Every structure is written in C-alpha cells, then in structure tokens.
XYZ file of N, CA, C and O in Angstrom:
668
model
N -13.969 14.021 -29.374
C -14.563 13.018 -28.496
C -15.706 12.283 -29.194
O -15.831 11.075 -29.082
N -16.551 13.016 -29.933
C -17.649 12.377 -30.665
C -17.129 11.443 -31.755
O -17.708 10.399 -31.999
N -16.036 11.842 -32.393
C -15.447 10.999 -33.434
C -14.941 9.696 -32.818
O -15.127 8.618 -33.377
N -14.329 9.803 -31.626
C -13.845 8.588 -30.958
C -15.005 7.675 -30.591
O -14.926 6.461 -30.780
N -16.087 8.234 -30.068
C -17.268 7.428 -29.715
C -17.833 6.748 -30.956
O -18.181 5.581 -30.933
N -17.929 7.528 -32.046
C -18.457 6.980 -33.297
C -17.555 5.856 -33.806
O -18.034 4.794 -34.195
N -16.253 6.082 -33.788
C -15.298 5.078 -34.253
C -15.388 3.811 -33.403
O -15.400 2.697 -33.934
N -15.498 3.979 -32.097
C -15.615 2.838 -31.187
C -16.910 2.067 -31.456
O -16.910 0.841 -31.543
N -18.015 2.790 -31.621
C -19.305 2.152 -31.901
C -19.258 1.412 -33.235
O -19.753 0.286 -33.351
N -18.653 2.030 -34.235
C -18.527 1.393 -35.544
C -17.669 0.135 -35.449
O -18.010 -0.906 -36.014
N -16.579 0.219 -34.705
C -15.704 -0.930 -34.521
C -16.452 -2.088 -33.845
O -16.366 -3.227 -34.274
N -17.213 -1.765 -32.789
C -18.011 -2.799 -32.108
C -19.016 -3.429 -33.059
O -19.191 -4.645 -33.076
N -19.678 -2.597 -33.846
C -20.659 -3.092 -34.807
C -19.998 -4.032 -35.820
O -20.517 -5.104 -36.113
N -18.840 -3.634 -36.330
C -18.146 -4.456 -37.314
C -17.681 -5.783 -36.718
O -17.793 -6.832 -37.360
N -17.194 -5.758 -35.485
C -16.769 -6.994 -34.815
C -17.978 -7.920 -34.618
O -17.914 -9.110 -34.931
N -19.078 -7.361 -34.127
C -20.293 -8.160 -33.912
C -20.800 -8.727 -35.235
O -21.157 -9.901 -35.322
N -20.811 -7.897 -36.274
C -21.265 -8.354 -37.589
C -20.374 -9.468 -38.108
O -20.845 -10.462 -38.648
N -19.058 -9.296 -37.943
C -18.112 -10.307 -38.412
C -18.324 -11.627 -37.674
O -18.365 -12.682 -38.285
N -18.503 -11.558 -36.357
C -18.709 -12.775 -35.559
C -19.971 -13.501 -35.990
O -19.975 -14.706 -36.175
N -21.057 -12.763 -36.172
C -22.313 -13.390 -36.580
C -22.209 -13.942 -37.993
O -22.679 -15.031 -38.271
N -21.564 -13.178 -38.900
C -21.525 -13.605 -40.295
C -20.620 -14.813 -40.502
O -20.739 -15.501 -41.496
N -19.728 -15.073 -39.578
C -18.848 -16.230 -39.712
C -19.562 -17.527 -39.331
O -19.096 -18.596 -39.637
N -20.663 -17.412 -38.646
C -21.381 -18.604 -38.230
C -22.345 -19.067 -39.303
O -22.773 -18.300 -40.152
N -22.669 -20.336 -39.247
C -23.682 -20.910 -40.111
C -24.716 -21.550 -39.198
O -24.460 -21.734 -38.003
N -25.859 -21.889 -39.748
C -26.878 -22.548 -38.935
C -26.307 -23.790 -38.248
O -26.472 -23.949 -37.038
N -25.601 -24.678 -38.965
C -25.043 -25.855 -38.265
C -24.120 -25.492 -37.100
O -24.185 -26.118 -36.044
N -23.283 -24.457 -37.279
C -22.367 -24.063 -36.190
C -23.136 -23.529 -34.989
O -22.798 -23.823 -33.851
N -24.172 -22.724 -35.247
C -24.962 -22.167 -34.153
C -25.701 -23.281 -33.407
O -25.714 -23.319 -32.179
N -26.304 -24.206 -34.157
C -27.033 -25.308 -33.512
C -26.078 -26.187 -32.706
O -26.420 -26.627 -31.608
N -24.893 -26.425 -33.242
C -23.903 -27.231 -32.528
C -23.508 -26.553 -31.215
O -23.334 -27.205 -30.190
N -23.414 -25.240 -31.254
C -22.981 -24.471 -30.083
C -24.100 -24.321 -29.042
O -23.848 -24.426 -27.840
N -25.349 -24.090 -29.491
C -26.419 -23.726 -28.569
C -27.400 -24.849 -28.223
O -28.082 -24.755 -27.210
N -27.504 -25.872 -29.065
C -28.440 -26.949 -28.765
C -27.757 -28.115 -28.068
O -26.557 -28.311 -28.206
N -28.563 -28.882 -27.340
C -28.028 -30.030 -26.585
C -28.362 -31.361 -27.258
O -28.022 -32.404 -26.737
N -29.090 -31.309 -28.377
C -29.531 -32.511 -29.104
C -30.394 -33.421 -28.231
O -30.325 -34.638 -28.310
N -31.199 -32.808 -27.375
C -32.107 -33.567 -26.518
C -33.371 -33.967 -27.264
O -34.115 -34.831 -26.809
N -33.618 -33.327 -28.401
C -34.763 -33.642 -29.254
C -34.192 -34.019 -30.616
O -33.441 -33.247 -31.206
N -34.522 -35.207 -31.135
C -33.957 -35.611 -32.428
C -34.349 -34.648 -33.551
O -35.467 -34.124 -33.554
N -33.412 -34.418 -34.446
C -33.676 -33.540 -35.585
C -34.416 -34.288 -36.685
O -34.257 -35.493 -36.851
N -35.200 -33.528 -37.448
C -35.752 -33.978 -38.714
C -35.299 -32.936 -39.730
O -35.332 -31.730 -39.436
N -34.820 -33.362 -40.882
C -34.340 -32.413 -41.887
C -35.511 -31.905 -42.730
O -36.600 -32.487 -42.727
N -35.260 -30.844 -43.465
C -36.269 -30.295 -44.369
C -36.713 -31.379 -45.350
O -37.915 -31.575 -45.563
N -35.771 -32.101 -45.942
C -36.128 -33.150 -46.912
C -36.962 -34.256 -46.270
O -37.911 -34.748 -46.877
N -36.604 -34.648 -45.055
C -37.387 -35.682 -44.354
C -38.793 -35.186 -44.048
O -39.767 -35.925 -44.192
N -38.906 -33.921 -43.644
C -40.224 -33.370 -43.322
C -41.103 -33.291 -44.565
O -42.300 -33.566 -44.499
N -40.509 -32.945 -45.712
C -41.287 -32.861 -46.949
C -41.909 -34.208 -47.306
O -42.972 -34.258 -47.903
N -41.267 -35.315 -46.922
C -41.767 -36.665 -47.218
C -42.649 -37.225 -46.108
O -43.330 -38.231 -46.310
N -42.612 -36.615 -44.934
C -43.320 -37.149 -43.759
C -44.834 -37.029 -43.922
O -45.336 -36.179 -44.661
N -45.542 -37.896 -43.210
C -47.005 -37.880 -43.223
C -47.519 -38.057 -41.806
O -46.826 -38.585 -40.943
N -48.763 -37.637 -41.585
C -49.454 -37.843 -40.308
C -48.671 -37.327 -39.101
O -48.273 -38.094 -38.237
N -48.458 -36.047 -39.071
C -47.768 -35.430 -37.944
C -48.440 -34.102 -37.622
O -49.148 -33.528 -38.447
N -48.213 -33.636 -36.406
C -48.661 -32.301 -36.006
C -47.432 -31.404 -36.057
O -46.383 -31.741 -35.500
N -47.563 -30.268 -36.729
C -46.463 -29.322 -36.904
C -46.691 -28.131 -35.986
O -47.718 -27.459 -36.082
N -45.739 -27.890 -35.082
C -45.872 -26.818 -34.099
C -44.847 -25.720 -34.324
O -43.647 -25.979 -34.315
N -45.342 -24.503 -34.497
C -44.489 -23.320 -34.601
C -44.302 -22.793 -33.179
O -45.259 -22.374 -32.540
N -43.061 -22.813 -32.703
C -42.782 -22.425 -31.316
C -42.274 -20.990 -31.205
O -41.729 -20.601 -30.181
N -42.463 -20.213 -32.268
C -42.086 -18.801 -32.225
C -43.239 -18.005 -31.629
O -44.335 -18.518 -31.431
N -42.996 -16.742 -31.378
C -44.050 -15.887 -30.852
C -45.082 -15.599 -31.943
O -44.781 -15.676 -33.134
N -46.285 -15.250 -31.523
C -47.397 -15.070 -32.447
C -47.096 -14.033 -33.532
O -47.451 -14.230 -34.694
N -46.399 -12.937 -33.171
C -46.101 -11.901 -34.179
C -45.189 -12.451 -35.282
O -45.286 -12.031 -36.427
N -44.334 -13.406 -34.943
C -43.483 -14.035 -35.955
C -44.321 -14.947 -36.847
O -44.188 -14.944 -38.073
N -45.188 -15.712 -36.212
C -46.059 -16.669 -36.908
C -46.983 -15.967 -37.907
O -47.214 -16.476 -38.997
N -47.518 -14.798 -37.533
C -48.455 -14.110 -38.425
C -47.771 -13.617 -39.703
O -48.403 -13.561 -40.745
N -46.486 -13.286 -39.630
C -45.743 -12.862 -40.829
C -45.642 -14.041 -41.793
O -45.932 -13.917 -42.975
N -45.215 -15.191 -41.274
C -45.154 -16.402 -42.092
C -44.898 -17.609 -41.214
O -44.330 -17.504 -40.125
N -45.330 -18.743 -41.734
C -45.112 -20.024 -41.060
C -45.192 -21.139 -42.090
O -45.578 -20.902 -43.245
N -44.825 -22.326 -41.678
C -44.960 -23.476 -42.563
C -46.446 -23.793 -42.708
O -47.206 -23.643 -41.742
N -46.871 -24.231 -43.892
C -48.284 -24.573 -44.076
C -48.746 -25.597 -43.032
O -48.015 -26.538 -42.717
N -49.942 -25.387 -42.518
C -50.588 -26.274 -41.533
C -49.955 -26.261 -40.142
O -50.292 -27.101 -39.310
N -49.054 -25.331 -39.896
C -48.435 -25.253 -38.565
C -49.394 -24.614 -37.567
O -50.157 -23.716 -37.903
N -49.320 -25.103 -36.340
C -50.101 -24.551 -35.227
C -49.136 -23.746 -34.364
O -48.101 -24.264 -33.945
N -49.484 -22.504 -34.088
C -48.615 -21.685 -33.248
C -48.877 -21.990 -31.773
O -49.993 -21.875 -31.300
N -47.830 -22.422 -31.072
C -47.946 -22.689 -29.632
C -47.126 -21.689 -28.828
O -47.195 -21.680 -27.607
N -46.355 -20.868 -29.515
C -45.556 -19.855 -28.842
C -44.389 -20.440 -28.076
O -44.179 -21.656 -28.044
N -43.642 -19.554 -27.464
C -42.504 -19.962 -26.646
C -42.691 -19.460 -25.227
O -42.833 -20.235 -24.292
N -42.753 -18.137 -25.069
C -42.888 -17.547 -23.731
C -44.182 -17.983 -23.044
O -44.202 -18.170 -21.833
N -45.238 -18.142 -23.825
C -46.538 -18.478 -23.245
C -46.984 -19.892 -23.613
O -48.182 -20.177 -23.643
N -46.033 -20.781 -23.904
C -46.405 -22.163 -24.236
C -47.211 -22.754 -23.081
O -46.816 -22.679 -21.928
N -48.361 -23.335 -23.420
C -49.260 -23.875 -22.409
C -49.403 -25.379 -22.614
O -50.071 -25.831 -23.540
N -48.745 -26.160 -21.757
C -48.752 -27.610 -21.920
C -50.145 -28.212 -21.759
O -50.501 -29.147 -22.458
N -50.965 -27.652 -20.873
C -52.328 -28.180 -20.679
C -53.165 -28.017 -21.939
O -53.897 -28.920 -22.336
N -53.049 -26.842 -22.575
C -53.779 -26.616 -23.829
C -53.306 -27.593 -24.898
O -54.100 -28.112 -25.674
N -51.990 -27.828 -24.945
C -51.473 -28.721 -25.973
C -51.949 -30.151 -25.758
O -52.344 -30.828 -26.709
N -51.923 -30.620 -24.530
C -52.378 -31.991 -24.236
C -53.839 -32.153 -24.668
O -54.237 -33.204 -25.160
N -54.627 -31.102 -24.544
C -56.022 -31.152 -24.993
C -56.112 -31.296 -26.519
O -56.986 -31.981 -27.033
N -55.172 -30.672 -27.232
C -55.141 -30.756 -28.702
C -54.682 -32.146 -29.144
O -55.225 -32.717 -30.083
N -53.680 -32.685 -28.484
C -53.083 -33.965 -28.872
C -52.965 -34.883 -27.654
O -51.887 -35.026 -27.079
N -54.064 -35.522 -27.249
C -54.017 -36.388 -26.063
C -53.207 -37.672 -26.253
O -52.682 -38.216 -25.286
N -53.065 -38.132 -27.513
C -52.328 -39.378 -27.785
C -50.822 -39.111 -27.717
O -50.274 -38.387 -28.547
N -50.152 -39.712 -26.738
C -48.716 -39.460 -26.517
C -47.832 -40.084 -27.604
O -46.634 -39.850 -27.647
N -48.432 -40.898 -28.490
C -47.668 -41.470 -29.607
C -47.771 -40.620 -30.873
O -47.186 -40.964 -31.894
N -48.507 -39.519 -30.802
C -48.661 -38.624 -31.947
C -47.289 -38.162 -32.428
O -46.429 -37.803 -31.629
N -47.112 -38.189 -33.740
C -45.864 -37.699 -34.326
C -45.925 -36.170 -34.328
O -46.849 -35.581 -34.886
N -44.953 -35.539 -33.663
C -44.930 -34.084 -33.516
C -43.607 -33.539 -34.054
O -42.540 -34.063 -33.729
N -43.702 -32.479 -34.865
C -42.511 -31.775 -35.344
C -42.608 -30.341 -34.839
O -43.614 -29.663 -35.054
N -41.562 -29.893 -34.124
C -41.496 -28.523 -33.632
C -40.480 -27.745 -34.464
O -39.515 -28.320 -34.969
N -40.733 -26.452 -34.618
C -39.742 -25.603 -35.294
C -39.845 -24.179 -34.768
O -40.832 -23.781 -34.170
N -38.769 -23.420 -34.995
C -38.748 -21.983 -34.699
C -37.938 -21.327 -35.810
O -38.004 -21.771 -36.947
N -37.159 -20.305 -35.498
C -36.362 -19.642 -36.539
C -35.296 -20.584 -37.090
O -35.230 -20.827 -38.292
N -34.431 -21.118 -36.193
C -33.416 -22.071 -36.671
C -33.398 -23.377 -35.878
O -32.729 -24.325 -36.278
N -34.096 -23.445 -34.758
C -34.180 -24.713 -34.029
C -33.754 -24.676 -32.574
O -33.579 -25.731 -31.966
N -33.585 -23.503 -31.999
C -33.134 -23.404 -30.606
C -34.330 -23.363 -29.651
O -34.440 -24.184 -28.742
N -35.253 -22.422 -29.890
C -36.449 -22.357 -29.044
C -37.273 -23.634 -29.183
O -37.829 -24.132 -28.200
N -37.326 -24.169 -30.392
C -38.122 -25.386 -30.612
C -37.551 -26.576 -29.843
O -38.303 -27.455 -29.415
N -36.235 -26.616 -29.639
C -35.664 -27.694 -28.837
C -36.200 -27.610 -27.404
O -36.561 -28.634 -26.812
N -36.290 -26.412 -26.868
C -36.807 -26.230 -25.509
C -38.259 -26.705 -25.409
O -38.621 -27.423 -24.464
N -39.088 -26.335 -26.383
C -40.490 -26.780 -26.367
C -40.553 -28.293 -26.591
O -41.352 -28.991 -25.954
N -39.706 -28.811 -27.455
C -39.640 -30.260 -27.672
C -39.306 -31.005 -26.384
O -39.895 -32.055 -26.087
N -38.375 -30.457 -25.604
C -38.027 -31.058 -24.311
C -39.243 -31.094 -23.383
O -39.478 -32.083 -22.689
N -40.027 -30.002 -23.384
C -41.235 -29.954 -22.546
C -42.234 -31.025 -22.981
O -42.860 -31.676 -22.133
N -42.373 -31.220 -24.288
C -43.301 -32.230 -24.796
C -42.847 -33.637 -24.400
O -43.663 -34.477 -24.014
N -41.539 -33.873 -24.473
C -40.997 -35.176 -24.076
C -41.252 -35.406 -22.577
O -41.657 -36.497 -22.176
N -41.055 -34.369 -21.770
C -41.342 -34.488 -20.322
C -42.815 -34.768 -20.056
O -43.159 -35.395 -19.057
N -43.696 -34.289 -20.964
C -45.130 -34.553 -20.840
C -45.488 -35.988 -21.251
O -46.633 -36.399 -21.113
N -44.489 -36.705 -21.790
C -44.718 -38.103 -22.154
C -44.867 -38.375 -23.642
O -45.110 -39.510 -24.048
N -44.714 -37.347 -24.483
C -44.793 -37.573 -25.929
C -43.548 -38.330 -26.382
O -42.429 -37.990 -26.015
N -43.771 -39.383 -27.166
C -42.692 -40.303 -27.520
C -42.130 -40.105 -28.923
O -41.156 -40.743 -29.293
N -42.756 -39.233 -29.713
C -42.376 -39.116 -31.118
C -42.228 -37.641 -31.507
O -42.959 -37.142 -32.357
N -41.276 -36.950 -30.856
C -41.075 -35.510 -31.065
C -39.783 -35.291 -31.856
O -38.747 -35.860 -31.515
N -39.868 -34.466 -32.898
C -38.692 -34.101 -33.695
C -38.589 -32.588 -33.796
O -39.599 -31.888 -33.767
N -37.358 -32.101 -33.953
C -37.068 -30.681 -34.094
C -36.583 -30.435 -35.521
O -35.624 -31.061 -35.971
N -37.253 -29.520 -36.249
C -36.854 -29.227 -37.629
C -35.480 -28.558 -37.643
O -35.317 -27.441 -37.142
N -34.513 -29.243 -38.220
C -33.137 -28.768 -38.277
C -33.068 -27.494 -39.131
O -33.409 -27.509 -40.307
N -32.652 -26.399 -38.513
C -32.531 -25.129 -39.229
C -33.818 -24.325 -39.266
O -33.832 -23.207 -39.773
N -34.909 -24.895 -38.732
C -36.174 -24.185 -38.594
C -36.731 -23.604 -39.880
O -36.450 -24.077 -40.983
N -37.520 -22.549 -39.714
C -38.158 -21.911 -40.872
C -37.114 -21.281 -41.793
O -37.325 -21.196 -43.001
N -35.949 -20.890 -41.253
C -34.899 -20.313 -42.107
C -34.408 -21.364 -43.110
O -34.295 -21.093 -44.299
N -34.107 -22.558 -42.622
C -33.625 -23.623 -43.508
C -34.730 -24.041 -44.480
O -34.461 -24.346 -45.641
N -35.973 -24.053 -44.000
C -37.124 -24.372 -44.849
C -37.175 -23.393 -46.023
O -37.292 -23.789 -47.177
N -37.085 -22.094 -45.718
C -37.146 -21.066 -46.765
C -35.885 -21.091 -47.629
O -35.967 -20.941 -48.848
N -34.725 -21.302 -47.013
C -33.472 -21.386 -47.770
C -33.493 -22.552 -48.759
O -32.766 -22.550 -49.745
N -34.338 -23.548 -48.489
C -34.478 -24.720 -49.366
C -35.622 -24.531 -50.368
O -36.092 -25.499 -50.964
N -36.087 -23.295 -50.528
C -37.135 -22.946 -51.491
C -38.488 -23.590 -51.199
O -39.257 -23.869 -52.114
N -38.777 -23.822 -49.927
C -40.077 -24.394 -49.560
C -41.075 -23.276 -49.269
O -40.697 -22.161 -48.910
N -42.334 -23.610 -49.385
C -43.435 -22.643 -49.265
C -43.688 -22.238 -47.814
O -43.696 -23.065 -46.911
N -43.909 -20.930 -47.621
C -44.374 -20.401 -46.336
C -45.630 -19.585 -46.615
O -45.799 -19.031 -47.698
N -46.509 -19.525 -45.601
C -47.762 -18.794 -45.745
C -47.913 -17.784 -44.611
O -47.302 -17.935 -43.558
N -48.745 -16.771 -44.846
C -48.994 -15.768 -43.803
C -50.237 -16.151 -42.997
O -50.802 -17.228 -43.175
N -50.688 -15.246 -42.142
C -51.822 -15.541 -41.258
C -53.125 -15.747 -42.022
O -54.059 -16.338 -41.488
N -53.176 -15.314 -43.283
C -54.374 -15.528 -44.115
C -54.210 -16.760 -44.998
O -55.002 -16.982 -45.913
N -53.166 -17.538 -44.723
C -52.862 -18.768 -45.469
C -52.528 -18.483 -46.941
O -52.748 -19.315 -47.812
N -51.984 -17.291 -47.199
C -51.561 -16.903 -48.547
C -50.039 -17.031 -48.605
O -49.338 -16.587 -47.690
N -49.526 -17.618 -49.673
C -48.082 -17.807 -49.801
C -47.361 -16.469 -49.711
O -47.811 -15.465 -50.265
N -46.234 -16.462 -48.990
C -45.455 -15.235 -48.800
C -43.962 -15.557 -48.765
O -43.569 -16.657 -48.375
N -43.164 -14.576 -49.175
C -41.704 -14.703 -49.079
C -41.164 -13.998 -47.842
O -39.977 -14.076 -47.552
N -42.033 -13.294 -47.120
C -41.602 -12.580 -45.915
C -41.376 -13.575 -44.773
O -42.198 -14.458 -44.549
N -40.254 -13.422 -44.093
C -39.928 -14.279 -42.952
C -39.529 -13.377 -41.799
O -38.668 -12.510 -41.957
N -40.142 -13.596 -40.638
C -39.749 -12.826 -39.448
C -38.432 -13.414 -38.959
O -38.363 -14.588 -38.606
N -37.385 -12.600 -38.964
C -36.050 -13.107 -38.620
C -35.625 -12.769 -37.195
O -34.451 -12.879 -36.858
N -36.561 -12.375 -36.361
C -36.345 -12.088 -34.942
C -35.629 -10.754 -34.754
O -36.155 -9.861 -34.140
N -34.405 -10.620 -35.271
C -33.698 -9.336 -35.234
C -32.617 -9.320 -36.310
O -32.438 -10.300 -37.032
N -31.907 -8.217 -36.416
C -30.916 -8.061 -37.482
C -29.808 -9.118 -37.393
O -29.375 -9.657 -38.405
N -29.357 -9.424 -36.168
C -28.278 -10.398 -36.010
C -28.693 -11.775 -36.546
O -27.933 -12.426 -37.235
N -29.896 -12.213 -36.184
C -30.351 -13.544 -36.621
C -30.665 -13.574 -38.106
O -30.628 -14.640 -38.731
N -30.959 -12.420 -38.705
C -31.366 -12.394 -40.112
C -30.260 -12.852 -41.063
O -30.548 -13.224 -42.192
N -29.009 -12.874 -40.605
C -27.915 -13.310 -41.498
C -28.069 -14.774 -41.911
O -27.520 -15.188 -42.927
N -28.823 -15.549 -41.150
C -28.967 -16.980 -41.451
C -30.049 -17.257 -42.484
O -30.138 -18.361 -43.005
N -30.876 -16.263 -42.788
C -31.892 -16.419 -43.822
C -31.286 -15.951 -45.137
O -30.952 -14.781 -45.287
N -31.118 -16.866 -46.074
C -30.470 -16.544 -47.347
C -31.477 -16.219 -48.444
O -31.137 -15.638 -49.454
N -32.736 -16.642 -48.282
C -33.772 -16.409 -49.292
C -34.987 -15.809 -48.608
O -35.227 -16.044 -47.434
N -35.772 -15.054 -49.368
C -36.972 -14.449 -48.798
C -36.722 -13.022 -48.341
O -35.613 -12.499 -48.417
N -37.783 -12.401 -47.842
C -37.742 -11.011 -47.381
C -37.646 -11.014 -45.862
O -38.483 -11.598 -45.179
N -36.613 -10.383 -45.340
C -36.359 -10.359 -43.899
C -37.207 -9.291 -43.210
O -37.136 -8.136 -43.584
N -37.972 -9.711 -42.197
C -38.808 -8.794 -41.416
C -38.364 -8.883 -39.963
O -38.292 -9.977 -39.407
N -38.054 -7.755 -39.344
C -37.694 -7.738 -37.923
C -37.829 -6.327 -37.383
O -37.870 -5.369 -38.139
N -37.933 -6.227 -36.055
C -37.957 -4.922 -35.402
C -36.585 -4.734 -34.764
O -36.163 -5.586 -34.006
N -35.914 -3.656 -35.096
C -34.609 -3.393 -34.487
C -34.459 -1.935 -34.169
O -34.887 -1.072 -34.846
C-alpha cells in the first residue's frame, strides 16, 4: 500500500513538473494576463528614462533582490493612498513588475483606475530581467544573483541566477 501511495505521488509530481516545464514565460502570460496594461520589454526599459519603477511582489521577495531603484509597493497590502502621495502627477511614467508579470498587471490596473495615464508592465518581470543578464540588487543595494522565485513551480522560468524560495 505504501509503495502504491509513493508511486501515485511520484506520478503526480512528474505530471505537474512536466506541465510546468512545458510552459514558457510568453505562454504563461498569454494564458493568465488580460493585456489590460501595456507591456514594456527588458530592452525598452533599459533605454527608458524618467520613470518610477514599482516592485509589486511581497516585501520578502523584494529584500532578496529587485531591479535597481525599484520601490516596493507589495501586492497583498498595496496601498493606493500611499502611492498617490508618492506620485501625485497622473502623467508620471510608471513601470510595474513582479516575478513574470501577472501580479504587476493587477497593480497596473489599479493605478490606471486611479487615473494614471502612463503605466507599463515589464514583460517577463524580474525573471526575464535576470534571464537577460541585467543587474539585480538586494535590500542593501548590493548586486546579487539571488532571485526569489516564489516557489519551486515558478522557479522553472528563471534560467539564470540563484533560485530562492520556501517550499
């Protein structure tokens, strides 16, 4: 009976792993995002100027690593009143990002509802940023290769860097 349970659990794990590993960031974004917030690519962001960069991941993810100069606004505890105080000008150029771009789309939608007219979502998020060999920093603003990948399933999309997650 224990062997059957183990075999069944292993089979489930392999099926789940296979399903996740067959996906790519573009496939996941196509499936889960609604494209309500225009994308900005890693290359476009590298050339961009005069924008506010918002990390929409949770604080524990942000402290491991984030894009340089990013402000952590969180996801679960995103506070629109606090943000409006930071950026009162509704024409401010804002770029949101998260792990691959799903949570950031939700925060981007909230910003658009608040009246912000120039909001973009980083396509592929911090994973695509790191996969493109771009710099990430930790909470002490020191360059790091560690990236919080949320969990083991999501970590398959990070191809470069050191994967950090609680599982």
